[in-house]
Coordinates of C-alpha atoms in Angstrom, one line a residue:
X1 CA 133.3 72.7 -15.5
X2 CA 132.8 70.9 -18.8
X3 CA 135.3 68.2 -17.9
X4 CA 138.2 70.6 -17.2
X5 CA 139.5 71.4 -13.8
X6 CA 139.3 75.0 -12.5
X7 CA 143.1 75.4 -12.3
X8 CA 143.4 74.3 -15.9
X9 CA 140.7 76.8 -17.0
X10 CA 142.8 79.5 -15.3
X11 CA 146.0 78.4 -16.8
X12 CA 144.6 78.5 -20.4
X13 CA 142.9 81.8 -19.7
X14 CA 139.4 80.4 -20.1
X15 CA 138.0 80.6 -16.5
X16 CA 135.8 83.6 -17.0
X17 CA 134.2 82.4 -20.2
X18 CA 133.6 78.9 -18.8
X19 CA 132.1 80.3 -15.6
X20 CA 129.9 82.8 -17.4
X21 CA 128.5 80.0 -19.6
X22 CA 127.9 77.7 -16.6
X23 CA 126.3 80.4 -14.4
X24 CA 123.4 81.2 -16.8
X25 CA 120.6 79.1 -15.2
X26 CA 121.0 80.8 -11.9
X27 CA 121.1 84.2 -13.6
X28 CA 117.8 83.6 -15.4
X29 CA 116.1 83.4 -12.0
X30 CA 117.8 86.6 -10.9
X31 CA 116.6 88.3 -14.1
X32 CA 113.1 87.2 -13.4
X33 CA 113.4 88.8 -9.9
X34 CA 114.7 92.0 -11.4
X35 CA 111.7 92.3 -13.7
X36 CA 109.4 91.5 -10.8
X37 CA 111.0 94.3 -8.8
X38 CA 110.5 96.7 -11.6
X39 CA 106.9 95.6 -12.6
X40 CA 105.3 98.9 -11.7
X41 CA 107.9 100.9 -13.7
X42 CA 107.4 98.7 -16.7
X43 CA 103.6 98.9 -16.6
X44 CA 103.9 102.7 -16.2
X45 CA 106.2 102.9 -19.2
X46 CA 103.9 101.0 -21.5
X47 CA 100.7 102.6 -20.2
X48 CA 101.1 105.6 -22.5
X49 CA 101.2 103.5 -25.7
X50 CA 98.5 101.9 -27.8
X51 CA 99.2 98.2 -28.6
X52 CA 98.7 98.5 -32.3
X53 CA 100.7 98.7 -35.5
X54 CA 100.9 102.5 -35.2
X55 CA 103.4 102.0 -32.3
X56 CA 106.7 100.8 -33.6
X57 CA 109.1 98.7 -31.4
X58 CA 112.7 98.5 -32.6
X59 CA 115.1 96.1 -31.0
X60 CA 118.6 97.5 -31.5
X61 CA 122.1 96.4 -30.8
X62 CA 125.4 95.5 -32.4
X63 CA 126.9 92.0 -32.9
X64 CA 125.4 89.6 -30.4
X65 CA 123.2 92.3 -29.1
X66 CA 121.6 92.7 -32.5
X67 CA 120.7 89.1 -32.7
X68 CA 118.6 89.4 -29.5
X69 CA 116.0 91.2 -31.6
X70 CA 116.2 88.7 -34.4
X71 CA 115.4 85.9 -31.9
X72 CA 112.6 87.8 -30.2
X73 CA 110.7 89.4 -33.2
X74 CA 109.3 86.3 -34.9
X75 CA 107.6 85.2 -31.6
X76 CA 106.5 88.6 -30.4
X77 CA 105.0 89.8 -33.6
X78 CA 102.5 87.0 -33.7
X79 CA 101.5 87.4 -30.1
X80 CA 101.2 91.2 -29.7
X81 CA 99.9 94.0 -31.9
X82 CA 102.9 96.3 -31.8
X83 CA 104.9 96.7 -35.0
X84 CA 108.1 94.8 -34.0
X85 CA 111.4 95.1 -35.9
X86 CA 115.0 94.1 -35.2
X87 CA 117.4 96.7 -36.7
X88 CA 121.1 96.6 -35.8
X89 CA 122.5 99.9 -34.5
X90 CA 125.2 99.5 -37.1
X91 CA 122.6 99.9 -39.8
X92 CA 120.8 102.8 -38.1
X93 CA 124.0 104.9 -37.6
X94 CA 125.2 104.8 -41.2
X95 CA 121.7 105.3 -42.7
X96 CA 119.4 106.7 -40.1
X97 CA 116.6 108.0 -42.4
X98 CA 116.3 104.5 -43.9
X99 CA 115.2 103.2 -40.6
X100 CA 113.9 106.0 -38.3
X101 CA 110.4 107.4 -39.1
X102 CA 109.8 111.0 -38.0
X103 CA 106.0 110.8 -37.5
X104 CA 105.7 107.2 -36.1
X105 CA 105.5 106.7 -32.3
X106 CA 108.6 104.6 -31.6
X107 CA 110.0 102.5 -28.7
X108 CA 113.6 101.6 -29.2
X109 CA 114.8 98.8 -27.0
X110 CA 118.6 98.9 -26.9
X111 CA 120.8 96.0 -25.7
X112 CA 124.3 96.4 -24.4
X113 CA 126.5 94.3 -22.2
X114 CA 128.9 97.1 -21.5
X115 CA 126.6 99.9 -22.4
X116 CA 129.5 101.7 -24.0
X117 CA 129.1 100.7 -27.7
X118 CA 129.5 104.0 -29.7
X119 CA 126.7 102.8 -32.1
X120 CA 124.2 102.4 -29.3
X121 CA 124.7 105.9 -28.0
X122 CA 124.7 107.3 -31.6
X123 CA 121.4 105.5 -32.3
X124 CA 119.9 107.1 -29.2
X125 CA 121.0 110.5 -30.3
X126 CA 119.8 110.0 -33.8
X127 CA 116.4 108.8 -32.6
X128 CA 116.1 111.9 -30.4
X129 CA 117.0 114.1 -33.3
X130 CA 114.9 112.5 -36.0
X131 CA 111.7 111.1 -34.3
X132 CA 109.0 113.3 -32.9
X133 CA 107.7 110.8 -30.4
X134 CA 110.4 108.4 -29.3
X135 CA 110.9 106.5 -26.0
X136 CA 113.7 104.1 -25.0
X137 CA 114.3 101.0 -22.9
X138 CA 117.9 100.4 -22.1
X139 CA 118.7 96.8 -21.2
X140 CA 122.3 96.6 -20.1
X141 CA 124.6 94.6 -17.8
X142 CA 126.9 97.5 -16.7
X143 CA 125.6 100.0 -14.2
X144 CA 128.6 102.3 -14.9
X145 CA 128.2 102.3 -18.7
X146 CA 127.2 105.2 -20.9
X147 CA 123.7 103.7 -21.4
X148 CA 123.0 103.6 -17.7
X149 CA 124.5 107.0 -17.1
X150 CA 122.4 108.5 -19.9
X151 CA 119.2 106.9 -18.6
X152 CA 119.5 108.7 -15.2
X153 CA 118.9 112.1 -16.8
X154 CA 116.1 111.2 -19.2
X155 CA 112.4 110.9 -18.5
X156 CA 111.8 109.0 -21.7
X157 CA 114.2 106.1 -20.9
X158 CA 113.3 103.0 -18.8
X159 CA 116.6 101.5 -17.5
X160 CA 116.7 97.7 -16.7
X161 CA 120.0 96.6 -15.2
X162 CA 120.8 92.9 -15.6
X163 CA 122.3 90.7 -12.8
X164 CA 125.8 91.9 -11.8
X165 CA 127.4 88.6 -12.9
X166 CA 126.0 88.9 -16.4
X167 CA 128.4 91.7 -17.2
X168 CA 130.7 89.1 -18.7
X169 CA 134.4 89.6 -18.1
X170 CA 135.3 87.3 -21.0
X171 CA 135.5 88.4 -24.6
X172 CA 132.4 86.7 -25.8
X173 CA 128.8 87.6 -24.7
X174 CA 127.3 84.5 -23.1
X175 CA 125.3 85.1 -19.9
X176 CA 124.7 88.7 -20.9
X177 CA 123.0 87.4 -24.0
X178 CA 120.5 85.1 -22.4
X179 CA 119.7 87.5 -19.5
X180 CA 118.9 90.3 -21.9
X181 CA 116.8 88.0 -24.1
X182 CA 114.8 86.9 -21.1
X183 CA 114.3 90.4 -19.8
X184 CA 113.0 91.6 -23.1
X185 CA 110.6 88.7 -23.3
X186 CA 109.2 89.3 -19.8
X187 CA 108.6 93.0 -20.2
X188 CA 106.1 92.2 -23.0
X189 CA 104.5 89.4 -21.0
X190 CA 104.4 91.3 -17.8
X191 CA 100.9 90.2 -16.9
X192 CA 102.0 86.5 -16.8
X193 CA 105.1 86.8 -14.5
X194 CA 103.5 84.4 -12.0
X195 CA 103.3 81.7 -14.7
X196 CA 107.0 82.4 -15.6
X197 CA 108.1 81.9 -12.0
X198 CA 107.3 78.2 -12.1
X199 CA 108.3 77.7 -15.7
X200 CA 111.7 79.4 -15.3
X201 CA 112.6 77.3 -12.3
X202 CA 112.1 74.2 -14.5
X203 CA 114.0 75.8 -17.4
X204 CA 116.9 76.6 -15.1
X205 CA 117.0 73.0 -14.0
X206 CA 117.0 71.9 -17.7
X207 CA 119.8 74.4 -18.5
X208 CA 121.9 73.0 -15.7
X209 CA 121.3 69.5 -16.9
X210 CA 122.5 70.5 -20.4
X211 CA 125.6 72.2 -19.0
X212 CA 126.5 69.3 -16.7
X213 CA 125.9 66.4 -19.1
X214 CA 126.6 67.3 -22.7
X215 CA 130.2 68.5 -22.8
X216 CA 131.5 64.9 -23.4
X217 CA 129.3 64.4 -26.5
X218 CA 130.2 67.9 -27.8
X219 CA 133.8 67.0 -27.4
X220 CA 133.3 63.8 -29.4
X221 CA 131.5 65.8 -32.1
X222 CA 134.5 68.2 -32.2
X223 CA 136.8 65.2 -32.7
X224 CA 135.8 65.2 -36.4
X225 CA 138.0 68.3 -36.5
X226 CA 135.7 70.5 -38.7
X227 CA 137.1 73.5 -40.5
X228 CA 133.7 74.9 -41.2
X229 CA 130.6 74.8 -38.9
X230 CA 127.2 75.7 -40.2
X231 CA 124.2 76.6 -38.0
X232 CA 120.7 76.5 -39.6
X233 CA 117.3 77.5 -38.2
X234 CA 114.0 79.1 -39.0
X235 CA 111.8 81.6 -37.1
X236 CA 113.5 82.6 -33.9
X237 CA 116.1 79.9 -34.5
X238 CA 117.4 81.8 -37.5
X239 CA 118.6 84.6 -35.2
X240 CA 119.9 81.9 -32.9
X241 CA 121.9 80.4 -35.7
X242 CA 123.6 83.7 -36.4
X243 CA 124.6 84.1 -32.7
X244 CA 125.9 80.5 -32.6
X245 CA 128.1 81.0 -35.7
X246 CA 129.4 84.3 -34.3
X247 CA 130.3 82.6 -31.0
X248 CA 132.4 80.0 -32.7
X249 CA 134.1 82.5 -35.0
X250 CA 134.9 84.7 -32.0
X251 CA 136.2 82.1 -29.6
X252 CA 138.3 80.3 -32.2
X253 CA 139.6 83.6 -33.7
X254 CA 138.4 82.4 -37.1
X255 CA 140.4 79.2 -37.1
X256 CA 137.1 77.4 -37.5
X257 CA 134.7 79.3 -39.8
X258 CA 131.2 79.7 -38.4
X259 CA 128.4 80.3 -40.9
X260 CA 124.6 80.6 -40.5
X261 CA 121.5 80.6 -42.8
X262 CA 117.8 79.9 -42.7
X263 CA 116.6 76.4 -43.3
X264 CA 115.1 77.0 -46.7
X265 CA 117.6 79.7 -47.7
X266 CA 120.5 77.3 -47.4
X267 CA 119.7 75.5 -50.7
X268 CA 119.8 78.8 -52.6
X269 CA 123.6 79.0 -53.0
X270 CA 125.0 78.9 -49.5
X271 CA 124.9 75.1 -49.4
X272 CA 128.0 75.4 -51.6
X273 CA 130.0 75.9 -48.4
X274 CA 129.7 72.2 -47.4
X275 CA 132.7 70.0 -48.0
X276 CA 134.3 67.0 -46.3
X277 CA 135.5 69.1 -43.4
X278 CA 132.1 70.7 -42.6
X279 CA 129.9 70.2 -39.6
X280 CA 126.2 71.2 -39.8
X281 CA 123.9 71.9 -36.9
X282 CA 120.2 72.2 -37.5
X283 CA 118.0 73.7 -34.7
X284 CA 114.7 71.8 -35.1
X285 CA 111.5 73.8 -34.6
X286 CA 108.8 72.6 -32.2
X287 CA 106.1 73.8 -34.6
X288 CA 104.8 70.8 -36.5
X289 CA 104.5 72.7 -39.8
X290 CA 108.0 74.4 -39.7
X291 CA 109.6 71.2 -38.5
X292 CA 108.7 69.4 -41.7
X293 CA 111.0 71.8 -43.6
X294 CA 113.7 71.2 -41.0
X295 CA 113.5 67.5 -41.3
X296 CA 113.6 67.6 -45.1
X297 CA 116.8 69.5 -45.1
X298 CA 118.3 67.4 -42.3
X299 CA 117.6 64.3 -44.4
X300 CA 118.9 65.9 -47.6
X301 CA 122.2 67.0 -46.1
X302 CA 122.7 63.6 -44.3
X303 CA 122.2 61.7 -47.6
X304 CA 124.3 64.1 -49.7
X305 CA 127.6 62.4 -50.8
X306 CA 130.8 63.4 -48.8
X307 CA 132.3 63.1 -45.4
X308 CA 130.5 66.0 -43.8
X309 CA 128.7 65.6 -40.5
X310 CA 125.2 66.8 -39.6
X311 CA 123.8 67.1 -36.1
X312 CA 120.2 67.7 -35.2
X313 CA 119.3 69.7 -32.0
X314 CA 115.8 69.0 -30.9
X315 CA 113.5 69.9 -28.0
X316 CA 112.5 66.3 -27.7
X317 CA 113.8 62.8 -28.5
X318 CA 112.5 61.1 -31.7
X319 CA 113.9 57.8 -32.6
X320 CA 113.4 58.4 -36.3
X321 CA 115.7 61.4 -36.2
X322 CA 118.7 59.2 -35.4
X323 CA 118.2 57.6 -38.9
X324 CA 118.8 60.9 -40.7
X325 CA 121.7 62.5 -38.9
X326 CA 125.1 61.6 -37.6
X327 CA 124.1 62.5 -34.0
X328 CA 121.1 63.9 -32.1
X329 CA 121.2 66.4 -29.2
X330 CA 117.9 66.7 -27.4
X331 CA 116.6 68.5 -24.4
X332 CA 115.6 66.6 -21.2
X333 CA 112.1 65.2 -21.3
X334 CA 110.3 68.0 -19.5
X335 CA 111.4 70.5 -22.1
X336 CA 108.8 69.0 -24.5
X337 CA 106.2 70.8 -22.5
X338 CA 107.7 74.3 -23.3
X339 CA 106.0 75.8 -26.3
X340 CA 107.8 79.2 -26.2
X341 CA 110.6 79.3 -28.9
X342 CA 112.4 82.1 -27.0
X343 CA 112.8 79.9 -23.9
X344 CA 113.9 77.0 -26.1
X345 CA 116.4 79.3 -27.8
X346 CA 117.9 80.1 -24.4
X347 CA 118.4 76.3 -23.9
X348 CA 119.6 75.6 -27.5
X349 CA 122.3 78.3 -27.3
X350 CA 123.9 76.5 -24.4
X351 CA 125.0 73.7 -26.8
X352 CA 126.5 76.2 -29.2
X353 CA 128.3 78.1 -26.4
X354 CA 129.8 75.0 -24.9
X355 CA 130.8 73.8 -28.4
X356 CA 132.5 77.1 -29.2
X357 CA 134.3 77.1 -25.9
X358 CA 135.6 73.6 -26.3
X359 CA 136.6 74.4 -29.9
X360 CA 138.5 77.4 -28.7
X361 CA 140.5 75.3 -26.3
X362 CA 141.2 72.6 -28.9
X363 CA 142.3 75.3 -31.3
X364 CA 144.9 76.6 -28.8
X365 CA 143.1 79.9 -28.4
X366 CA 142.6 81.7 -25.0
X367 CA 138.8 81.8 -24.6
X368 CA 138.8 84.9 -22.4
X369 CA 141.0 86.8 -24.8
X370 CA 140.9 85.1 -28.2
X371 CA 142.3 88.2 -30.0
X372 CA 145.3 89.4 -27.9
X373 CA 146.5 91.5 -30.8
X374 CA 143.5 93.8 -30.4
X375 CA 142.2 93.3 -34.0
X376 CA 138.8 92.6 -32.4
X377 CA 137.9 93.9 -28.9
X378 CA 135.5 93.1 -26.1
X379 CA 134.1 96.7 -26.6
X380 CA 134.4 97.8 -30.1
X381 CA 137.1 100.4 -30.9
X382 CA 137.9 102.5 -33.9
X383 CA 134.4 103.8 -34.6
X384 CA 134.1 107.4 -35.5
X385 CA 130.6 108.9 -35.0
X386 CA 129.8 111.9 -37.2
X387 CA 127.1 114.6 -36.6
X388 CA 124.1 113.9 -38.8
X389 CA 122.6 116.5 -41.1
X390 CA 121.7 116.9 -44.7
X391 CA 124.8 117.5 -46.8
X392 CA 124.2 119.6 -49.9

């Protein structure tokens, strides 16, 4: 995998993470099958809600699981009439009355690889305490986690268990991320599953192509030995940029700093981070209007003085792009037909995951356990959850 033999991956304690990145295309097809198998339950769950702004849908999670909602919301809110919001559980738990509305019908979609995050269960309990009409969808990769156990006893929870292999053994969330993104997308587009069957087969092939054929170029990009790596994107790709930066930060244990920002937001101060040891990735939008802003910033950073490097990641090849960046990564030709930014995000993230994995290896870090000292853990530790009530 990725130009490294299996025994080497095992020797450097990176086999699980490498495998979990590589297995994603096949797990996307499994995820589709899971949604198809649960179609009646999903339809039944949503049958009791009106699709309008009076029904609030909150995507909740912590860390990578929080970014799932940030990737989904820009697309879903323009396609459906629910009031979609992405709110991290880490925000809700500390300030519940800032985010939970007592008299608003609310669906909270909670994401969790392990299903054991203390903030996830605290968010559930706070919602039950503070919202009069609240319902939950638990999307998790662990059938034995607290989320799955809790769902068995509650009528207002729909539980969707992701493929068994998506419960990543490695430290970083990789296949768990993309499976949960896909599941959440499909439950809102449940009427079009037949169309997704054909499309996802093609997307899985494209994903495998990316994973098989881009590690050498990513290794070459890494040879510039960046100390800082910036990911930029707009719309759904802004959430994607956050996840990409986190993956690099996690897998290199901070030896390489990962940072993210929106395309237009980058000029408003954050651009100060760029120096001669900086690598910038820009996720280019397929939307013709949004893409103009992406191209402007790409061109600007490329022409700025200094020895930094800027890489464009595009859904299609454009020869003109090669004139305004140091290198261009682009999806195979058939991807140009995909007009769904969520599906494109699932493909774009593969580049960032493989890059972070290779950067981890080059930095002398064990990808499966980059923080052996336990300062950061696979499932968060050290969180105290306190009972909520007005304190006079």
